[in-house]
Amino acid sequence: MQRKLRIGYFAHSLRSDWNNGNAHFLRGLLRALHCAGNEVTAYEPESAWSIDNLLAEGEGPKALDRFTTLFSDLDIQTYAADDTNELWRERLRGMDLIILHEWNPPELASLLVNLKEELGYSLLFHDTHHRASSSPESFAQLGLKQFDGVLAFGRALEMIYRERFCLNNVWTLHEAADTTNFHPLQEIMREPLVVWIGNWGDGERSREIRDYLLQPAEALAPEARTRIYGVRYPQEGLESLRAHGVEYAGYLPNFDAPLVYAGATLTVHIPRQQYTQVMDGIPTIRVFEALACGIPLVSAPWRDNEELFRQGDFAMATSPREMLDGMRTLLREPHLAQEQAARGMETVLARHTCAHRAAELIDIVKEIRA
């Protein structure tokens, strides 16, 4: 019988999903690793950007309390910035695998590299963002050549690490749906409502939001209402929503997304420009989560280069006009919407759950330790 692993995962935050989409997948991945019998501990700073913003949010403290209850099976340990090397040496003693998420400072990477040989653990770097492409200079101090490898959340990002950073041990580990939380809630009555759960960000998809959501939403009224959930919407963004008749509902804890999807007719996917250009082929985790909940989805343009999905799992628009037409079809043809939703959910359950990714990660670790 194979020995289970002791795994330590360093995240910016699992407790907070405020403008932190990484928390979605990492919560599910660590839960799946735990359910497979591994001993998993997550480490995150006591105070950090996402958790601090969550606690400043009106419903943030309540969301944190609910997260603690819903994910009581996760062992999350917080640490202070001035914790000593000796303290870390004792914490990490006996670990088989340490994973450092990319949203962490170089000082932490240096600490883990320095303890690696002494404590004998394997060390992986996990990247689920676009900074390796958009700001590669920020990775210069991480010492990635001293890691045992890199986990990249898409083939395009894997190639960036291989070609730009000259690393050989790089594996693709896509994000996936945490189906312990994301699944259909059949008892909810759907209404003619389009929902989008997404943050405004730094303007890297402002035009896409306008062209592929706000303008179609205005054209759909009064046949259907449109509601947006998310944070970091500037005043000009909020004014644009109002001008197009779109309701803004603010911050939504990620574990409440299935309830939102259950009461809506359809949702949309609007990728950031980095994922339609330099890192083409990587969908946001919202695609996996929405399809796992059994809601029809219409996507703004992107190329599924890795064939993660089957044709018909969701509707792909190549123009704002096609986006509007696709939304209208799903609103007016309930049987087509139901067939599409069922097909998309079937693909996620067969290929893209956190349990699948946990098994893939264990296979990667076996390859490293061999």
CSV table of C-alpha atoms in Angstrom, one decimal:
chain,number,residue,atom,x,y,z
A,1,MET,CA,0.0,0.0,0.0
A,2,GLN,CA,1.4,3.4,-1.0
A,3,ARG,CA,2.4,5.7,1.8
A,4,LYS,CA,0.4,8.9,1.9
A,5,LEU,CA,2.2,12.2,1.8
A,6,ARG,CA,2.7,15.0,4.3
A,7,ILE,CA,2.1,18.2,2.2
A,8,GLY,CA,2.6,21.8,3.1
A,9,TYR,CA,1.0,24.4,0.8
A,10,PHE,CA,2.0,28.1,1.0
A,11,ALA,CA,-0.8,30.4,-0.2
A,12,HIS,CA,-1.5,34.1,-0.2
A,13,SER,CA,-4.8,33.2,1.4
A,14,LEU,CA,-7.3,30.4,1.4
A,15,ARG,CA,-9.4,32.1,4.1
A,16,SER,CA,-10.2,35.0,1.8
A,17,ASP,CA,-11.5,34.9,-1.8
A,18,TRP,CA,-11.7,38.7,-2.0
A,19,ASN,CA,-10.3,39.4,-5.5
A,20,ASN,CA,-8.4,36.2,-5.0
A,21,GLY,CA,-9.6,33.6,-7.5
A,22,ASN,CA,-6.7,31.4,-6.5
A,23,ALA,CA,-8.5,30.5,-3.3
A,24,HIS,CA,-11.3,28.8,-5.3
A,25,PHE,CA,-9.2,26.1,-6.7
A,26,LEU,CA,-6.7,25.8,-3.9
A,27,ARG,CA,-9.5,25.1,-1.3
A,28,GLY,CA,-10.8,22.3,-3.5
A,29,LEU,CA,-7.4,20.9,-4.4
A,30,LEU,CA,-6.3,20.7,-0.7
A,31,ARG,CA,-9.6,19.2,0.3
A,32,ALA,CA,-9.2,16.6,-2.4
A,33,LEU,CA,-5.7,15.7,-1.4
A,34,HIS,CA,-6.9,15.4,2.2
A,35,CYS,CA,-9.8,13.2,1.2
A,36,ALA,CA,-7.3,10.9,-0.7
A,37,GLY,CA,-5.7,10.3,2.7
A,38,ASN,CA,-2.8,12.7,2.6
A,39,GLU,CA,-1.9,14.9,5.5
A,40,VAL,CA,-2.2,18.5,4.2
A,41,THR,CA,-1.4,21.8,6.0
A,42,ALA,CA,-1.9,25.2,4.4
A,43,TYR,CA,0.2,28.1,5.5
A,44,GLU,CA,-0.8,31.7,5.0
A,45,PRO,CA,0.1,35.1,6.5
A,46,GLU,CA,-2.0,36.4,9.4
A,47,SER,CA,-2.4,39.7,7.5
A,48,ALA,CA,-2.3,40.1,3.7
A,49,TRP,CA,-3.9,42.1,1.0
A,50,SER,CA,-6.9,39.8,0.3
A,51,ILE,CA,-7.8,38.9,3.9
A,52,ASP,CA,-7.4,42.5,5.0
A,53,ASN,CA,-9.8,43.7,2.2
A,54,LEU,CA,-12.2,40.9,3.0
A,55,LEU,CA,-12.4,42.0,6.7
A,56,ALA,CA,-13.0,45.6,5.6
A,57,GLU,CA,-15.9,44.5,3.3
A,58,GLY,CA,-19.3,44.9,4.9
A,59,GLU,CA,-20.2,41.2,4.9
A,60,GLY,CA,-16.5,40.1,5.0
A,61,PRO,CA,-16.3,39.0,8.7
A,62,LYS,CA,-19.5,36.9,8.3
A,63,ALA,CA,-18.1,35.3,5.1
A,64,LEU,CA,-14.9,34.4,6.9
A,65,ASP,CA,-16.9,32.8,9.7
A,66,ARG,CA,-18.9,30.8,7.2
A,67,PHE,CA,-15.8,29.7,5.4
A,68,THR,CA,-14.3,28.4,8.6
A,69,THR,CA,-17.4,26.3,9.2
A,70,LEU,CA,-17.8,25.0,5.6
A,71,PHE,CA,-14.1,24.2,5.3
A,72,SER,CA,-13.5,22.9,8.8
A,73,ASP,CA,-11.6,19.9,7.3
A,74,LEU,CA,-8.8,22.2,6.0
A,75,ASP,CA,-5.8,22.6,8.3
A,76,ILE,CA,-4.9,26.3,7.8
A,77,GLN,CA,-2.1,27.7,9.9
A,78,THR,CA,-1.4,31.4,9.9
A,79,TYR,CA,2.1,32.9,10.5
A,80,ALA,CA,3.6,36.2,11.3
A,81,ALA,CA,6.1,38.0,9.0
A,82,ASP,CA,8.8,37.9,11.7
A,83,ASP,CA,8.6,34.1,12.4
A,84,THR,CA,12.1,32.8,12.8
A,85,ASN,CA,13.9,30.2,10.6
A,86,GLU,CA,14.0,27.9,13.6
A,87,LEU,CA,10.3,28.0,14.0
A,88,TRP,CA,9.9,27.2,10.3
A,89,ARG,CA,12.4,24.4,10.6
A,90,GLU,CA,10.2,22.7,13.3
A,91,ARG,CA,7.0,23.3,11.4
A,92,LEU,CA,8.2,21.7,8.2
A,93,ARG,CA,10.2,18.8,9.7
A,94,GLY,CA,8.9,15.5,8.3
A,95,MET,CA,7.2,17.1,5.3
A,96,ASP,CA,7.4,15.2,2.0
A,97,LEU,CA,6.2,18.0,-0.3
A,98,ILE,CA,6.1,21.8,-0.1
A,99,ILE,CA,4.3,23.8,-2.7
A,100,LEU,CA,4.8,27.6,-2.9
A,101,HIS,CA,2.1,29.5,-4.8
A,102,GLU,CA,3.3,32.3,-6.9
A,103,TRP,CA,1.5,35.1,-5.0
A,104,ASN,CA,4.2,35.0,-2.3
A,105,PRO,CA,7.3,37.1,-1.6
A,106,PRO,CA,10.8,36.1,-2.7
A,107,GLU,CA,11.9,36.0,0.9
A,108,LEU,CA,9.6,33.1,1.5
A,109,ALA,CA,10.9,31.3,-1.6
A,110,SER,CA,14.5,31.8,-0.3
A,111,LEU,CA,13.6,30.3,3.1
A,112,LEU,CA,12.0,27.2,1.6
A,113,VAL,CA,14.9,26.7,-0.7
A,114,ASN,CA,17.4,27.0,2.2
A,115,LEU,CA,15.5,24.4,4.3
A,116,LYS,CA,14.9,22.0,1.4
A,117,GLU,CA,18.2,20.1,1.5
A,118,GLU,CA,18.3,19.9,5.3
A,119,LEU,CA,14.7,18.7,5.7
A,120,GLY,CA,14.6,16.5,2.6
A,121,TYR,CA,11.2,17.6,1.1
A,122,SER,CA,10.4,18.1,-2.6
A,123,LEU,CA,9.7,21.7,-3.5
A,124,LEU,CA,7.3,22.8,-6.2
A,125,PHE,CA,6.3,26.3,-7.5
A,126,HIS,CA,2.7,26.7,-8.4
A,127,ASP,CA,1.6,29.4,-10.9
A,128,THR,CA,-2.0,30.2,-11.6
A,129,HIS,CA,-1.6,33.8,-12.9
A,130,HIS,CA,-0.1,35.7,-15.8
A,131,ARG,CA,2.8,37.5,-14.1
A,132,ALA,CA,5.4,35.1,-15.5
A,133,SER,CA,4.3,36.6,-18.9
A,134,SER,CA,3.3,40.1,-18.0
A,135,SER,CA,6.1,40.9,-15.5
A,136,PRO,CA,8.8,38.2,-15.7
A,137,GLU,CA,11.3,40.5,-13.9
A,138,SER,CA,9.3,39.9,-10.6
A,139,PHE,CA,10.3,36.3,-10.7
A,140,ALA,CA,14.1,36.9,-10.9
A,141,GLN,CA,14.5,36.6,-7.1
A,142,LEU,CA,12.6,33.4,-6.6
A,143,GLY,CA,15.4,31.0,-7.3
A,144,LEU,CA,13.2,28.7,-9.5
A,145,LYS,CA,16.1,26.7,-10.7
A,146,GLN,CA,16.5,25.4,-7.1
A,147,PHE,CA,12.9,24.1,-7.0
A,148,ASP,CA,12.1,20.6,-8.1
A,149,GLY,CA,9.7,21.9,-10.7
A,150,VAL,CA,6.9,24.2,-11.6
A,151,LEU,CA,3.1,23.6,-11.8
A,152,ALA,CA,1.6,25.8,-14.5
A,153,PHE,CA,-2.2,26.1,-15.0
A,154,GLY,CA,-2.0,25.9,-18.7
A,155,ARG,CA,0.1,24.7,-21.6
A,156,ALA,CA,0.9,28.2,-22.8
A,157,LEU,CA,2.2,29.1,-19.3
A,158,GLU,CA,4.2,25.9,-19.2
A,159,MET,CA,6.0,26.9,-22.4
A,160,ILE,CA,6.8,30.3,-21.0
A,161,TYR,CA,8.6,28.6,-18.1
A,162,ARG,CA,10.4,26.2,-20.4
A,163,GLU,CA,11.5,28.8,-23.0
A,164,ARG,CA,11.8,32.1,-21.1
A,165,PHE,CA,13.0,30.7,-17.8
A,166,CYS,CA,14.9,27.7,-19.2
A,167,LEU,CA,13.3,25.2,-16.8
A,168,ASN,CA,12.9,21.6,-17.7
A,169,ASN,CA,10.7,20.3,-14.9
A,170,VAL,CA,7.4,22.0,-15.7
A,171,TRP,CA,4.0,20.3,-15.6
A,172,THR,CA,0.6,21.6,-16.6
A,173,LEU,CA,-1.9,21.4,-13.8
A,174,HIS,CA,-5.2,23.0,-14.8
A,175,GLU,CA,-7.6,24.5,-12.4
A,176,ALA,CA,-10.8,22.6,-11.8
A,177,ALA,CA,-14.2,22.7,-10.0
A,178,ASP,CA,-14.5,21.8,-6.4
A,179,THR,CA,-17.6,19.6,-6.8
A,180,THR,CA,-18.0,19.3,-3.0
A,181,ASN,CA,-19.3,22.8,-3.3
A,182,PHE,CA,-20.1,23.4,-7.0
A,183,HIS,CA,-23.0,21.2,-8.1
A,184,PRO,CA,-26.6,21.8,-9.2
A,185,LEU,CA,-29.2,23.1,-6.6
A,186,GLN,CA,-32.3,21.7,-8.3
A,187,GLU,CA,-34.7,23.1,-5.8
A,188,ILE,CA,-34.2,26.7,-6.9
A,189,MET,CA,-36.6,28.2,-9.4
A,190,ARG,CA,-34.7,29.9,-12.3
A,191,GLU,CA,-35.8,33.3,-13.5
A,192,PRO,CA,-35.0,35.2,-16.7
A,193,LEU,CA,-31.7,36.4,-15.4
A,194,VAL,CA,-28.2,36.6,-16.8
A,195,VAL,CA,-25.5,36.6,-14.1
A,196,TRP,CA,-21.8,37.3,-14.3
A,197,ILE,CA,-19.4,36.8,-11.3
A,198,GLY,CA,-16.2,38.6,-12.0
A,199,ASN,CA,-14.0,41.5,-10.8
A,200,TRP,CA,-13.3,44.6,-12.7
A,201,GLY,CA,-9.6,44.4,-12.0
A,202,ASP,CA,-7.1,46.8,-13.5
A,203,GLY,CA,-8.9,47.5,-16.7
A,204,GLU,CA,-7.5,44.6,-18.6
A,205,ARG,CA,-11.0,43.6,-19.9
A,206,SER,CA,-13.0,46.8,-19.6
A,207,ARG,CA,-13.7,46.8,-23.3
A,208,GLU,CA,-14.7,43.2,-23.3
A,209,ILE,CA,-17.0,43.7,-20.4
A,210,ARG,CA,-18.7,46.5,-22.3
A,211,ASP,CA,-18.9,44.7,-25.6
A,212,TYR,CA,-19.7,41.2,-24.5
A,213,LEU,CA,-21.9,41.8,-21.5
A,214,LEU,CA,-23.2,45.4,-20.9
A,215,GLN,CA,-24.3,46.1,-24.5
A,216,PRO,CA,-26.0,42.6,-24.9
A,217,ALA,CA,-27.6,43.1,-21.5
A,218,GLU,CA,-29.1,46.4,-22.6
A,219,ALA,CA,-30.4,44.8,-25.8
A,220,LEU,CA,-32.0,41.8,-23.8
A,221,ALA,CA,-34.0,44.0,-21.5
A,222,PRO,CA,-36.8,43.6,-20.6
A,223,GLU,CA,-36.8,40.0,-21.8
A,224,ALA,CA,-34.1,39.3,-19.1
A,225,ARG,CA,-32.4,41.2,-16.4
A,226,THR,CA,-28.6,41.1,-15.9
A,227,ARG,CA,-26.8,41.1,-12.6
A,228,ILE,CA,-23.0,41.4,-11.9
A,229,TYR,CA,-21.2,40.3,-8.7
A,230,GLY,CA,-17.6,41.3,-8.0
A,231,VAL,CA,-15.2,43.8,-6.4
A,232,ARG,CA,-12.8,46.6,-7.5
A,233,TYR,CA,-15.4,48.3,-9.7
A,234,PRO,CA,-14.3,51.9,-10.2
A,235,GLN,CA,-16.8,54.7,-10.3
A,236,GLU,CA,-16.7,54.8,-14.1
A,237,GLY,CA,-17.4,51.1,-14.2
A,238,LEU,CA,-20.4,51.4,-11.9
A,239,GLU,CA,-21.7,54.3,-14.0
A,240,SER,CA,-21.3,52.2,-17.1
A,241,LEU,CA,-23.3,49.4,-15.5
A,242,ARG,CA,-26.1,51.8,-14.6
A,243,ALA,CA,-26.2,53.3,-18.0
A,244,HIS,CA,-26.8,49.9,-19.6
A,245,GLY,CA,-29.4,48.9,-17.0
A,246,VAL,CA,-27.3,46.3,-15.3
A,247,GLU,CA,-27.6,45.6,-11.6
A,248,TYR,CA,-24.4,45.6,-9.5
A,249,ALA,CA,-24.6,43.2,-6.5
A,250,GLY,CA,-21.1,43.6,-5.0
A,251,TYR,CA,-18.9,41.1,-3.3
A,252,LEU,CA,-20.1,37.4,-3.4
A,253,PRO,CA,-18.4,34.7,-1.3
A,254,ASN,CA,-17.3,32.0,-3.7
A,255,PHE,CA,-19.2,29.3,-1.8
A,256,ASP,CA,-22.4,31.2,-2.5
A,257,ALA,CA,-21.9,31.1,-6.3
A,258,PRO,CA,-23.9,27.8,-6.8
A,259,LEU,CA,-26.9,29.5,-5.2
A,260,VAL,CA,-26.6,32.4,-7.6
A,261,TYR,CA,-26.2,30.1,-10.6
A,262,ALA,CA,-29.2,28.0,-9.5
A,263,GLY,CA,-31.5,31.0,-9.7
A,264,ALA,CA,-30.4,32.3,-13.1
A,265,THR,CA,-31.0,31.3,-16.7
A,266,LEU,CA,-27.4,31.6,-17.9
A,267,THR,CA,-24.0,33.0,-17.2
A,268,VAL,CA,-21.1,34.3,-19.3
A,269,HIS,CA,-17.3,34.0,-19.4
A,270,ILE,CA,-15.3,37.1,-20.2
A,271,PRO,CA,-11.5,36.2,-20.3
A,272,ARG,CA,-8.9,38.8,-19.5
A,273,GLN,CA,-6.7,40.0,-22.4
A,274,GLN,CA,-3.7,38.0,-21.2
A,275,TYR,CA,-5.6,34.8,-21.7
A,276,THR,CA,-6.7,35.6,-25.2
A,277,GLN,CA,-3.3,36.8,-26.4
A,278,VAL,CA,0.0,35.8,-24.8
A,279,MET,CA,-1.4,32.9,-22.7
A,280,ASP,CA,-4.0,31.8,-25.1
A,281,GLY,CA,-6.0,28.7,-24.2
A,282,ILE,CA,-6.4,29.1,-20.4
A,283,PRO,CA,-10.0,29.6,-19.2
A,284,THR,CA,-10.9,31.2,-15.9
A,285,ILE,CA,-11.9,28.8,-13.1
A,286,ARG,CA,-15.4,30.3,-13.4
A,287,VAL,CA,-16.0,28.2,-16.5
A,288,PHE,CA,-15.3,24.9,-14.6
A,289,GLU,CA,-17.4,26.1,-11.6
A,290,ALA,CA,-20.4,27.3,-13.7
A,291,LEU,CA,-20.6,24.1,-15.8
A,292,ALA,CA,-20.3,22.0,-12.6
A,293,CYS,CA,-23.4,23.8,-11.4
A,294,GLY,CA,-25.4,22.9,-14.5
A,295,ILE,CA,-26.0,26.4,-15.8
A,296,PRO,CA,-25.7,27.3,-19.5
A,297,LEU,CA,-22.8,29.5,-20.4
A,298,VAL,CA,-22.0,31.8,-23.3
A,299,SER,CA,-18.3,32.8,-23.6
A,300,ALA,CA,-16.6,35.8,-25.2
A,301,PRO,CA,-13.9,34.7,-27.7
A,302,TRP,CA,-10.9,32.5,-26.6
A,303,ARG,CA,-9.3,29.4,-28.2
A,304,ASP,CA,-9.5,26.1,-26.4
A,305,ASN,CA,-6.1,25.0,-27.7
A,306,GLU,CA,-5.8,22.1,-25.2
A,307,GLU,CA,-9.3,20.7,-26.0
A,308,LEU,CA,-10.4,20.9,-22.4
A,309,PHE,CA,-14.0,21.0,-23.4
A,310,ARG,CA,-16.1,19.4,-26.1
A,311,GLN,CA,-18.0,21.3,-28.7
A,312,GLY,CA,-21.4,22.1,-27.3
A,313,ASP,CA,-20.3,22.2,-23.6
A,314,PHE,CA,-21.0,25.9,-23.8
A,315,ALA,CA,-21.7,28.5,-26.5
A,316,MET,CA,-18.7,30.4,-27.9
A,317,ALA,CA,-19.2,33.8,-29.4
A,318,THR,CA,-16.7,35.4,-31.8
A,319,SER,CA,-18.3,38.8,-31.8
A,320,PRO,CA,-20.7,40.9,-29.6
A,321,ARG,CA,-23.5,40.1,-32.0
A,322,GLU,CA,-22.9,36.4,-31.6
A,323,MET,CA,-22.8,36.9,-27.9
A,324,LEU,CA,-26.3,38.5,-27.9
A,325,ASP,CA,-27.6,35.8,-30.3
A,326,GLY,CA,-26.3,33.1,-28.1
A,327,MET,CA,-27.8,34.6,-25.0
A,328,ARG,CA,-31.2,35.0,-26.7
A,329,THR,CA,-31.1,31.4,-27.9
A,330,LEU,CA,-30.6,30.1,-24.4
A,331,LEU,CA,-33.3,32.3,-23.0
A,332,ARG,CA,-35.9,31.4,-25.6
A,333,GLU,CA,-35.1,27.7,-26.1
A,334,PRO,CA,-35.1,26.1,-22.6
A,335,HIS,CA,-34.6,22.6,-24.0
A,336,LEU,CA,-31.4,23.7,-25.8
A,337,ALA,CA,-30.2,25.4,-22.7
A,338,GLN,CA,-30.9,22.3,-20.7
A,339,GLU,CA,-29.0,20.0,-23.2
A,340,GLN,CA,-26.0,22.4,-23.2
A,341,ALA,CA,-25.9,22.6,-19.4
A,342,ALA,CA,-26.1,18.8,-19.1
A,343,ARG,CA,-23.3,18.3,-21.6
A,344,GLY,CA,-21.0,20.8,-20.0
A,345,MET,CA,-21.5,19.3,-16.5
A,346,GLU,CA,-20.8,15.9,-17.9
A,347,THR,CA,-17.4,17.0,-19.2
A,348,VAL,CA,-16.4,18.7,-15.9
A,349,LEU,CA,-17.4,15.7,-13.9
A,350,ALA,CA,-15.5,13.4,-16.2
A,351,ARG,CA,-12.3,15.4,-16.5
A,352,HIS,CA,-12.1,18.6,-14.5
A,353,THR,CA,-12.8,18.1,-10.8
A,354,CYS,CA,-10.4,18.9,-8.0
A,355,ALA,CA,-10.2,15.1,-7.3
A,356,HIS,CA,-8.8,14.7,-10.9
A,357,ARG,CA,-6.2,17.4,-10.2
A,358,ALA,CA,-5.2,15.9,-6.9
A,359,ALA,CA,-4.5,12.6,-8.6
A,360,GLU,CA,-2.5,14.3,-11.3
A,361,LEU,CA,-0.4,16.1,-8.7
A,362,ILE,CA,0.3,12.9,-6.8
A,363,ASP,CA,1.5,11.4,-10.1
A,364,ILE,CA,3.8,14.4,-10.6
A,365,VAL,CA,5.3,13.9,-7.1
A,366,LYS,CA,5.9,10.2,-7.9
A,367,GLU,CA,7.8,11.3,-11.0
A,368,ILE,CA,9.9,13.8,-9.0
A,369,ARG,CA,10.7,11.4,-6.2
A,370,ALA,CA,11.5,8.5,-8.5
